[in-house]
């Protein structure tokens, strides 16, 4: 039942102390339902304590552990060994950091700049709608919410940004999506400001609707669909 | 080596918030709403505050909607008191439960995407231990955002903090609290990305570092929950409270311990043993599967001990089953989609057609830094530490006593975060400037780091970490007794010694995770020692703290445990009385708030 795999991980490494990059090969045995974060821990424990990587919740909720396995951006805490073997039809994997930010050490990247794109679109409500006449919460029907609730599931893992075909001068799919959420949110009054962000030079005009983002999103959000609808002025 | 460690720069915000989860950022937002242009710096171990562990909370946040024709705040207060096994503080219960709905509205108006009813109002679901009419039938009291309520809260308070220009030091750890004449004036922060130390001097410091259960084998907590905040308190000679009260959530996914929210049972999920028996009916005839967590966890462990559990084929760990097969398609698709996907993804089970393997998982600390009702940290049962505040899971005011009800934690973060924000705002108006950097600032952490970097020895980090987890699970877990607790304390001393012999391969300060993990391991050991000592001294069973040799609650222990430890293993214990102001006020139904029986 609990099958073991012989795995080879070719990991991109970078040592900031001596500014050196190299590929390091680790060979290890692992059970079928270990996650890639477990593999990194196993490497730290058994072979090399210096390999730097990053995770937090370890069950796909926080978006800390985005990484590229055989070129594909994904969450390393969600990828099980047996699924990886099936998906990539191999037991040898290249492991690289996401390409969205400069490398600090090994698989750890400096996300400050990348996150600024999300800050830029103001993920809060800029100008709240007036209260409901009878007080308490705003009334939002389940159908109204349904139209954009998928987009609210984004965890800013930046996998889509790494996959996006437009790499320069673009807010990025996740930031555009965050703006779209508030465009569709009936509680947001600052629709014009949101439209300006959407159609700005770094906004949707840069998107080429290639859908690479939707294919990699671990939350299975059809980002490209939301962006395309926004482009057509057709958010509903 | 030691001479190389130095403070690189000094920041001087008005407020320092250590920990940028739901509690820390709710507090920061309150300060900024009250006092525009207040400079607030927050610190978090993760690379954006948005990644804090609050984002992983699933099920909901309790609040009695004043428009609800049947539910009452008084019932919520009663459930919280009863759930705590008569050891929470009634002034806090009152404060928190009464302001719950107002805080739901605060979140909703700032953009949280709550699930809705047909009328467009905030939807509610039942949760364990929350009942109508003083324990008669289950109440619909948990407001939720599908099964990602914590994420909704996290996103909202994080976005608010951006709006107010709160500055965040990310991927950074607070390593030492700074004091002058007994007043807290900030902390030393180590920034992992560049390996530099910053001194943050502030008029007010708020600690909101969250939980700490990574010393257990199966834990629902994130990697960063290593008890740093508690260790900093102990190092500063300050007390921690009720640490023996560790909540084991009954339904962790076997293996990684990922939480399978109580919402699954709230929606109708049923626990079964290996013979398919819905065993909770036997233990708690009224509340059944929605009995409080401590009780359900003990029932599961009893089933396992008495041979009615199963063994998982891959993880080789004992478990029982959670049955969700009978729930309607639309519930699977809309309300519990995220949590169910965990079973598919991490153990290859399809909850709509297969039974799900679950086991108790270390989940929550009811205790923490003792505070008064304003979130001011206490030095002992009488005095506070000026300038130092605490809120969230890190703090014990205490809303939860020895057992917390589901959905009451998110409620506490937001309500107490607000309370502390308000208190701090008032304090800022009169507080003096923190002054210059104290002469000896940083000496403690420089000493620790130098030791870690210079040690030559044979201790292996991973072995000690694993030994600690096995030890705490076996001897300071769901069931405890005098003998195994004494053994645990002796073994912890051994482990601490071995931890002092770990040699680091990399001596770099920049993003050296083995350095930070070693620092965290020491915290886990320190906090484990206090948990075990508190558990040994409490010769009774109360809430989540269960002693096989003293299975009943005892009036002799009707107090909070305060523990101090400046030298490892030298634990000094004290007491703090339990507030019973609702009972003493003798209002309507006051008798429900006496020392009551806890039956479900
Ligand atoms: C899986 C799961 C599900 C849950 N579901 C529910 C639920 O449905 N309802 C409910 O009421 N409760 C739930 N809880 C409990 C609740 O989510 C937590 O108690 C709560 O989120 C804690 O929030 P916090 O703000 O106190 O801490 P956290 O959100 O954990 O934030 C702590 C912050 O402190 C930082 N930090 C820690 N140490 C340091 C340091 N040394 N230096 C600097 N920063 C530091 C961290 O990086 C982080 O930013 C759940 C918990 C878990 C684990
Ligand atoms: S659809 Fe747009 S956002 Fe998505 S990958 Fe293509 S260019 Fe990028
Ligand atoms: S849209 Fe999807 S892939 Fe992109 S950041 Fe959000 S969760 Fe990640
Ligand atoms: S560690 Fe949180 S998503 Fe992977």
PDB file of N, CA, C and O in Angstrom, chain A residues 152-193:
ATOM      1  N   UNK A 152     -12.618  36.031  -4.939  1.00  0.00           N
ATOM      2  CA  UNK A 152     -12.192  36.372  -3.573  1.00  0.00           C
ATOM      3  C   UNK A 152     -11.346  35.268  -2.955  1.00  0.00           C
ATOM      4  O   UNK A 152     -10.805  35.429  -1.878  1.00  0.00           O
ATOM      5  N   UNK A 153     -11.249  34.120  -3.621  1.00  0.00           N
ATOM      6  CA  UNK A 153     -10.505  32.990  -3.039  1.00  0.00           C
ATOM      7  C   UNK A 153      -8.991  33.110  -3.250  1.00  0.00           C
ATOM      8  O   UNK A 153      -8.221  32.301  -2.749  1.00  0.00           O
ATOM      9  N   UNK A 154      -8.578  34.121  -3.990  1.00  0.00           N
ATOM     10  CA  UNK A 154      -7.141  34.293  -4.270  1.00  0.00           C
ATOM     11  C   UNK A 154      -6.331  34.428  -2.980  1.00  0.00           C
ATOM     12  O   UNK A 154      -6.704  35.159  -2.078  1.00  0.00           O
ATOM     13  N   UNK A 155      -5.213  33.708  -2.907  1.00  0.00           N
ATOM     14  CA  UNK A 155      -4.359  33.759  -1.711  1.00  0.00           C
ATOM     15  C   UNK A 155      -3.021  34.449  -1.991  1.00  0.00           C
ATOM     16  O   UNK A 155      -2.076  34.319  -1.208  1.00  0.00           O
ATOM     17  N   UNK A 156      -2.923  35.128  -3.107  1.00  0.00           N
ATOM     18  CA  UNK A 156      -1.683  35.820  -3.472  1.00  0.00           C
ATOM     19  C   UNK A 156      -0.446  34.930  -3.368  1.00  0.00           C
ATOM     20  O   UNK A 156       0.542  35.287  -2.719  1.00  0.00           O
ATOM     21  N   UNK A 157      -0.541  33.790  -4.020  1.00  0.00           N
ATOM     22  CA  UNK A 157       0.615  32.891  -4.050  1.00  0.00           C
ATOM     23  C   UNK A 157       1.561  33.267  -5.185  1.00  0.00           C
ATOM     24  O   UNK A 157       2.676  32.769  -5.256  1.00  0.00           O
ATOM     25  N   UNK A 158       1.103  34.102  -6.098  1.00  0.00           N
ATOM     26  CA  UNK A 158       1.898  34.595  -7.230  1.00  0.00           C
ATOM     27  C   UNK A 158       2.261  33.520  -8.260  1.00  0.00           C
ATOM     28  O   UNK A 158       3.131  33.731  -9.094  1.00  0.00           O
ATOM     29  N   UNK A 159       1.601  32.370  -8.198  1.00  0.00           N
ATOM     30  CA  UNK A 159       1.844  31.346  -9.228  1.00  0.00           C
ATOM     31  C   UNK A 159       1.424  31.883 -10.591  1.00  0.00           C
ATOM     32  O   UNK A 159       2.110  31.697 -11.597  1.00  0.00           O
ATOM     33  N   UNK A 160       0.268  32.566 -10.621  1.00  0.00           N
ATOM     34  CA  UNK A 160      -0.224  33.092 -11.898  1.00  0.00           C
ATOM     35  C   UNK A 160       0.726  34.146 -12.451  1.00  0.00           C
ATOM     36  O   UNK A 160       0.929  34.240 -13.659  1.00  0.00           O
ATOM     37  N   UNK A 161       1.304  34.925 -11.556  1.00  0.00           N
ATOM     38  CA  UNK A 161       2.224  35.978 -12.002  1.00  0.00           C
ATOM     39  C   UNK A 161       3.441  35.330 -12.659  1.00  0.00           C
ATOM     40  O   UNK A 161       3.925  35.778 -13.695  1.00  0.00           O
ATOM     41  N   UNK A 162       3.902  34.228 -12.061  1.00  0.00           N
ATOM     42  CA  UNK A 162       5.055  33.530 -12.625  1.00  0.00           C
ATOM     43  C   UNK A 162       4.725  32.928 -13.988  1.00  0.00           C
ATOM     44  O   UNK A 162       5.586  32.828 -14.856  1.00  0.00           O
ATOM     45  N   UNK A 163       3.465  32.523 -14.162  1.00  0.00           N
ATOM     46  CA  UNK A 163       3.079  31.866 -15.414  1.00  0.00           C
ATOM     47  C   UNK A 163       2.690  32.865 -16.504  1.00  0.00           C
ATOM     48  O   UNK A 163       2.674  32.526 -17.684  1.00  0.00           O
ATOM     49  N   UNK A 164       2.367  34.087 -16.106  1.00  0.00           N
ATOM     50  CA  UNK A 164       1.792  35.064 -17.030  1.00  0.00           C
ATOM     51  C   UNK A 164       2.732  35.346 -18.195  1.00  0.00           C
ATOM     52  O   UNK A 164       3.936  35.501 -18.015  1.00  0.00           O
ATOM     53  N   UNK A 165       2.147  35.440 -19.399  1.00  0.00           N
ATOM     54  CA  UNK A 165       2.958  35.681 -20.594  1.00  0.00           C
ATOM     55  C   UNK A 165       3.418  37.141 -20.678  1.00  0.00           C
ATOM     56  O   UNK A 165       4.340  37.454 -21.407  1.00  0.00           O
ATOM     57  N   UNK A 166       2.738  38.029 -19.938  1.00  0.00           N
ATOM     58  CA  UNK A 166       3.174  39.429 -19.912  1.00  0.00           C
ATOM     59  C   UNK A 166       3.986  39.653 -18.645  1.00  0.00           C
ATOM     60  O   UNK A 166       3.435  39.669 -17.551  1.00  0.00           O
ATOM     61  N   UNK A 167       5.291  39.791 -18.790  1.00  0.00           N
ATOM     62  CA  UNK A 167       6.088  39.909 -17.571  1.00  0.00           C
ATOM     63  C   UNK A 167       6.451  41.351 -17.231  1.00  0.00           C
ATOM     64  O   UNK A 167       6.794  41.650 -16.103  1.00  0.00           O
ATOM     65  N   UNK A 168       6.352  42.256 -18.198  1.00  0.00           N
ATOM     66  CA  UNK A 168       6.852  43.628 -17.952  1.00  0.00           C
ATOM     67  C   UNK A 168       5.724  44.648 -17.848  1.00  0.00           C
ATOM     68  O   UNK A 168       4.742  44.576 -18.582  1.00  0.00           O
ATOM     69  N   UNK A 169       5.900  45.623 -16.957  1.00  0.00           N
ATOM     70  CA  UNK A 169       4.972  46.750 -16.832  1.00  0.00           C
ATOM     71  C   UNK A 169       3.511  46.322 -16.711  1.00  0.00           C
ATOM     72  O   UNK A 169       2.630  46.950 -17.266  1.00  0.00           O
ATOM     73  N   UNK A 170       3.294  45.249 -16.012  1.00  0.00           N
ATOM     74  CA  UNK A 170       1.925  44.746 -15.851  1.00  0.00           C
ATOM     75  C   UNK A 170       1.680  44.543 -14.366  1.00  0.00           C
ATOM     76  O   UNK A 170       2.545  44.046 -13.654  1.00  0.00           O
ATOM     77  N   UNK A 171       0.501  44.932 -13.907  1.00  0.00           N
ATOM     78  CA  UNK A 171       0.166  44.741 -12.494  1.00  0.00           C
ATOM     79  C   UNK A 171       0.203  43.263 -12.118  1.00  0.00           C
ATOM     80  O   UNK A 171       0.490  42.903 -10.990  1.00  0.00           O
ATOM     81  N   UNK A 172      -0.137  42.420 -13.081  1.00  0.00           N
ATOM     82  CA  UNK A 172      -0.157  40.986 -12.817  1.00  0.00           C
ATOM     83  C   UNK A 172      -1.560  40.501 -12.574  1.00  0.00           C
ATOM     84  O   UNK A 172      -2.423  41.254 -12.089  1.00  0.00           O
ATOM     85  N   UNK A 173      -1.814  39.247 -12.908  1.00  0.00           N
ATOM     86  CA  UNK A 173      -3.177  38.718 -12.825  1.00  0.00           C
ATOM     87  C   UNK A 173      -3.798  38.829 -11.430  1.00  0.00           C
ATOM     88  O   UNK A 173      -4.980  39.180 -11.314  1.00  0.00           O
ATOM     89  N   UNK A 174      -3.024  38.558 -10.385  1.00  0.00           N
ATOM     90  CA  UNK A 174      -3.635  38.581  -9.046  1.00  0.00           C
ATOM     91  C   UNK A 174      -4.029  39.990  -8.629  1.00  0.00           C
ATOM     92  O   UNK A 174      -5.089  40.202  -8.038  1.00  0.00           O
ATOM     93  N   UNK A 175      -3.192  40.979  -8.968  1.00  0.00           N
ATOM     94  CA  UNK A 175      -3.518  42.360  -8.602  1.00  0.00           C
ATOM     95  C   UNK A 175      -4.727  42.844  -9.401  1.00  0.00           C
ATOM     96  O   UNK A 175      -5.632  43.486  -8.853  1.00  0.00           O
ATOM     97  N   UNK A 176      -4.753  42.512 -10.694  1.00  0.00           N
ATOM     98  CA  UNK A 176      -5.904  42.903 -11.513  1.00  0.00           C
ATOM     99  C   UNK A 176      -7.178  42.258 -10.952  1.00  0.00           C
ATOM    100  O   UNK A 176      -8.228  42.887 -10.833  1.00  0.00           O
ATOM    101  N   UNK A 177      -7.033  41.012 -10.538  1.00  0.00           N
ATOM    102  CA  UNK A 177      -8.179  40.289  -9.979  1.00  0.00           C
ATOM    103  C   UNK A 177      -8.684  40.962  -8.698  1.00  0.00           C
ATOM    104  O   UNK A 177      -9.892  41.107  -8.489  1.00  0.00           O
ATOM    105  N   UNK A 178      -7.757  41.392  -7.852  1.00  0.00           N
ATOM    106  CA  UNK A 178      -8.149  42.051  -6.600  1.00  0.00           C
ATOM    107  C   UNK A 178      -8.926  43.332  -6.899  1.00  0.00           C
ATOM    108  O   UNK A 178      -9.886  43.671  -6.199  1.00  0.00           O
ATOM    109  N   UNK A 179      -8.517  44.028  -7.929  1.00  0.00           N
ATOM    110  CA  UNK A 179      -9.240  45.232  -8.333  1.00  0.00           C
ATOM    111  C   UNK A 179     -10.634  44.871  -8.856  1.00  0.00           C
ATOM    112  O   UNK A 179     -11.621  45.532  -8.548  1.00  0.00           O
ATOM    113  N   UNK A 180     -10.711  43.790  -9.615  1.00  0.00           N
ATOM    114  CA  UNK A 180     -12.001  43.358 -10.178  1.00  0.00           C
ATOM    115  C   UNK A 180     -12.981  42.984  -9.065  1.00  0.00           C
ATOM    116  O   UNK A 180     -14.168  43.291  -9.124  1.00  0.00           O
ATOM    117  N   UNK A 181     -12.466  42.347  -8.005  1.00  0.00           N
ATOM    118  CA  UNK A 181     -13.334  41.986  -6.875  1.00  0.00           C
ATOM    119  C   UNK A 181     -14.065  43.226  -6.374  1.00  0.00           C
ATOM    120  O   UNK A 181     -15.288  43.220  -6.197  1.00  0.00           O
ATOM    121  N   UNK A 182     -13.331  44.317  -6.179  1.00  0.00           N
ATOM    122  CA  UNK A 182     -13.967  45.519  -5.636  1.00  0.00           C
ATOM    123  C   UNK A 182     -14.808  46.247  -6.690  1.00  0.00           C
ATOM    124  O   UNK A 182     -15.730  46.981  -6.332  1.00  0.00           O
ATOM    125  N   UNK A 183     -14.469  46.027  -7.965  1.00  0.00           N
ATOM    126  CA  UNK A 183     -15.335  46.588  -9.009  1.00  0.00           C
ATOM    127  C   UNK A 183     -16.703  45.927  -8.954  1.00  0.00           C
ATOM    128  O   UNK A 183     -17.737  46.544  -9.199  1.00  0.00           O
ATOM    129  N   UNK A 184     -16.705  44.656  -8.631  1.00  0.00           N
ATOM    130  CA  UNK A 184     -17.963  43.901  -8.617  1.00  0.00           C
ATOM    131  C   UNK A 184     -18.655  43.973  -7.260  1.00  0.00           C
ATOM    132  O   UNK A 184     -19.818  43.599  -7.143  1.00  0.00           O
ATOM    133  N   UNK A 185     -17.929  44.410  -6.254  1.00  0.00           N
ATOM    134  CA  UNK A 185     -18.473  44.454  -4.896  1.00  0.00           C
ATOM    135  C   UNK A 185     -19.434  45.637  -4.776  1.00  0.00           C
ATOM    136  O   UNK A 185     -19.032  46.782  -4.944  1.00  0.00           O
ATOM    137  N   UNK A 186     -20.722  45.371  -4.502  1.00  0.00           N
ATOM    138  CA  UNK A 186     -21.689  46.477  -4.463  1.00  0.00           C
ATOM    139  C   UNK A 186     -21.393  47.485  -3.358  1.00  0.00           C
ATOM    140  O   UNK A 186     -21.945  48.579  -3.366  1.00  0.00           O
ATOM    141  N   UNK A 187     -20.526  47.141  -2.422  1.00  0.00           N
ATOM    142  CA  UNK A 187     -20.228  48.069  -1.328  1.00  0.00           C
ATOM    143  C   UNK A 187     -19.206  49.129  -1.736  1.00  0.00           C
ATOM    144  O   UNK A 187     -18.971  50.061  -0.999  1.00  0.00           O
ATOM    145  N   UNK A 188     -18.568  48.933  -2.878  1.00  0.00           N
ATOM    146  CA  UNK A 188     -17.558  49.896  -3.333  1.00  0.00           C
ATOM    147  C   UNK A 188     -18.187  50.970  -4.207  1.00  0.00           C
ATOM    148  O   UNK A 188     -18.837  50.655  -5.215  1.00  0.00           O
ATOM    149  N   UNK A 189     -17.998  52.235  -3.802  1.00  0.00           N
ATOM    150  CA  UNK A 189     -18.541  53.341  -4.594  1.00  0.00           C
ATOM    151  C   UNK A 189     -17.517  53.923  -5.565  1.00  0.00           C
ATOM    152  O   UNK A 189     -17.887  54.556  -6.549  1.00  0.00           O
ATOM    153  N   UNK A 190     -16.248  53.749  -5.268  1.00  0.00           N
ATOM    154  CA  UNK A 190     -15.212  54.391  -6.087  1.00  0.00           C
ATOM    155  C   UNK A 190     -14.978  53.619  -7.383  1.00  0.00           C
ATOM    156  O   UNK A 190     -13.874  53.176  -7.683  1.00  0.00           O
ATOM    157  N   UNK A 191     -16.060  53.450  -8.152  1.00  0.00           N
ATOM    158  CA  UNK A 191     -15.951  52.619  -9.354  1.00  0.00           C
ATOM    159  C   UNK A 191     -15.053  53.282 -10.403  1.00  0.00           C
ATOM    160  O   UNK A 191     -14.329  52.601 -11.114  1.00  0.00           O
ATOM    161  N   UNK A 192     -15.115  54.617 -10.491  1.00  0.00           N
ATOM    162  CA  UNK A 192     -14.309  55.283 -11.508  1.00  0.00           C
ATOM    163  C   UNK A 192     -12.818  55.084 -11.253  1.00  0.00           C
ATOM    164  O   UNK A 192     -12.070  54.730 -12.157  1.00  0.00           O
ATOM    165  N   UNK A 193     -12.431  55.250  -9.992  1.00  0.00           N
ATOM    166  CA  UNK A 193     -11.023  55.041  -9.646  1.00  0.00           C
ATOM    167  C   UNK A 193     -10.608  53.606  -9.991  1.00  0.00           C
ATOM    168  O   UNK A 193      -9.529  53.357 -10.522  1.00  0.00           O
TER     169      UNK A 193
END
